[in-house]
C-alpha positions as semicolon CSV with decimal commas, in nm:
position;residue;x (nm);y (nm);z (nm)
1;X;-1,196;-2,905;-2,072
2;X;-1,068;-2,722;-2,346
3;X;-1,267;-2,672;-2,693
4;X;-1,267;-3,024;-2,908
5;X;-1,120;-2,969;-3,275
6;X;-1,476;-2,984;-3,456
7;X;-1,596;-2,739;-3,222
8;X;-1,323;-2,472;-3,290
9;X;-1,395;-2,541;-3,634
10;X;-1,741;-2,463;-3,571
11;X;-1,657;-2,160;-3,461
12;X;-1,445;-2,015;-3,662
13;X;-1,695;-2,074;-3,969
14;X;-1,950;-1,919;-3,772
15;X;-1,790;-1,624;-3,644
16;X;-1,465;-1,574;-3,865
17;X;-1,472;-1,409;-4,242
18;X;-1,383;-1,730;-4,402
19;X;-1,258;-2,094;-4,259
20;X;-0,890;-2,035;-4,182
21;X;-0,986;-1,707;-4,012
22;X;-0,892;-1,792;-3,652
23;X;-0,709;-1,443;-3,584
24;X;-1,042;-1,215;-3,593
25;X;-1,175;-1,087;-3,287
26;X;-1,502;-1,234;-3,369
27;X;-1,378;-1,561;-3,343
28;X;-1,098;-1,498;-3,075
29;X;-1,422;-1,348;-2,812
30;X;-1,655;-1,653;-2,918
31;X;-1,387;-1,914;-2,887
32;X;-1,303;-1,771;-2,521
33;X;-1,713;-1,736;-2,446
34;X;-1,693;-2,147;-2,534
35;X;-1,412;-2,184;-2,304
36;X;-1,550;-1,942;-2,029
37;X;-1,866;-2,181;-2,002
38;X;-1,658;-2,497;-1,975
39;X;-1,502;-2,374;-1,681
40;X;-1,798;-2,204;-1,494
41;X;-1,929;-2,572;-1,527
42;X;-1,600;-2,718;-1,369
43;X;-1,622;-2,475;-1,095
44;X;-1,960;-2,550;-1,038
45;X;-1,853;-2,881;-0,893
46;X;-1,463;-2,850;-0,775
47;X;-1,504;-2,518;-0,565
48;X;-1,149;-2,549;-0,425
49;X;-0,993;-2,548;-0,757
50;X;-0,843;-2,183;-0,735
51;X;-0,596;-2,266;-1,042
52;X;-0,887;-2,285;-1,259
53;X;-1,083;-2,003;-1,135
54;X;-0,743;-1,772;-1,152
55;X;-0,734;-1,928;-1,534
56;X;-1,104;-1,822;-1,600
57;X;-1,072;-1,517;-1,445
58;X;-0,761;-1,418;-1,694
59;X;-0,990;-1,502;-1,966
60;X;-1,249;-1,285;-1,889
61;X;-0,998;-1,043;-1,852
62;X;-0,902;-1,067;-2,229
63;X;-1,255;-1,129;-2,330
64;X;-1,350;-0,806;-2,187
65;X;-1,026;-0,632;-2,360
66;X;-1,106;-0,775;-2,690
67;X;-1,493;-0,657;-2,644
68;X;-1,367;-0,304;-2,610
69;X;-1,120;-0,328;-2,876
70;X;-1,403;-0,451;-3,102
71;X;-1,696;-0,170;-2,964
72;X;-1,367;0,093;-3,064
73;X;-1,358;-0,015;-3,393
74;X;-1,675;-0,170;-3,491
75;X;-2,005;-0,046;-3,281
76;X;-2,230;-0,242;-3,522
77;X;-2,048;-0,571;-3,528
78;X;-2,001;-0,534;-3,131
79;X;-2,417;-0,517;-3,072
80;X;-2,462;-0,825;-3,334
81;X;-2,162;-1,034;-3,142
82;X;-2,300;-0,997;-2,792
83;X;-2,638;-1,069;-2,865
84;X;-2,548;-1,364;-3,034
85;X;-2,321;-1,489;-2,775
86;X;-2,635;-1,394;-2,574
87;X;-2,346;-1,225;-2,322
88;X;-2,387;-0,834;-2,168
89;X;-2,742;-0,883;-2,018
């Protein structure tokens, strides 16, 4: 369920300034994308599992918050993150 080592690492050189940069909101929005698709998939198949759907709920709920942090500060980076994420229509 939750995202493998080599895949965070993945991320975070994809998204992230350098390799140890975990803490950007790049990274912290693509990393909770990942983890957002996981559990659509597990909820797909367990319908009853309310724990998990409260659980992906809350992270949309930051992913969301960190979006419009990120379209505050940075329009530019905002448009080039969603539409690689392919997230937003």
């Amino acid at each position: 369920m939750s995202i493998n080592l080599k895949n965070k690492k993945e991320i975070v050189e994809k998204y992230g300034k350098n390799a140890q940069d975990t803490g950007a909101v790049e990274v912290q929005i693509a990393m909770l994308t990942q983890k957002i698709s996981e559990l659509t998939e597990h909820l797909k198949s367990n319908k009853k599992d309310f724990a998990t759907k409260r659980g992906l709920l809350m992270m949309v709920g930051k992913r969301k918050r960190l979006l419009s942090y990120l379209k505050s500060r940075d329009l530019e980076g905002y448009r080039t993150l969603i539409k690689k994420l392919n997230i937003r229509g």
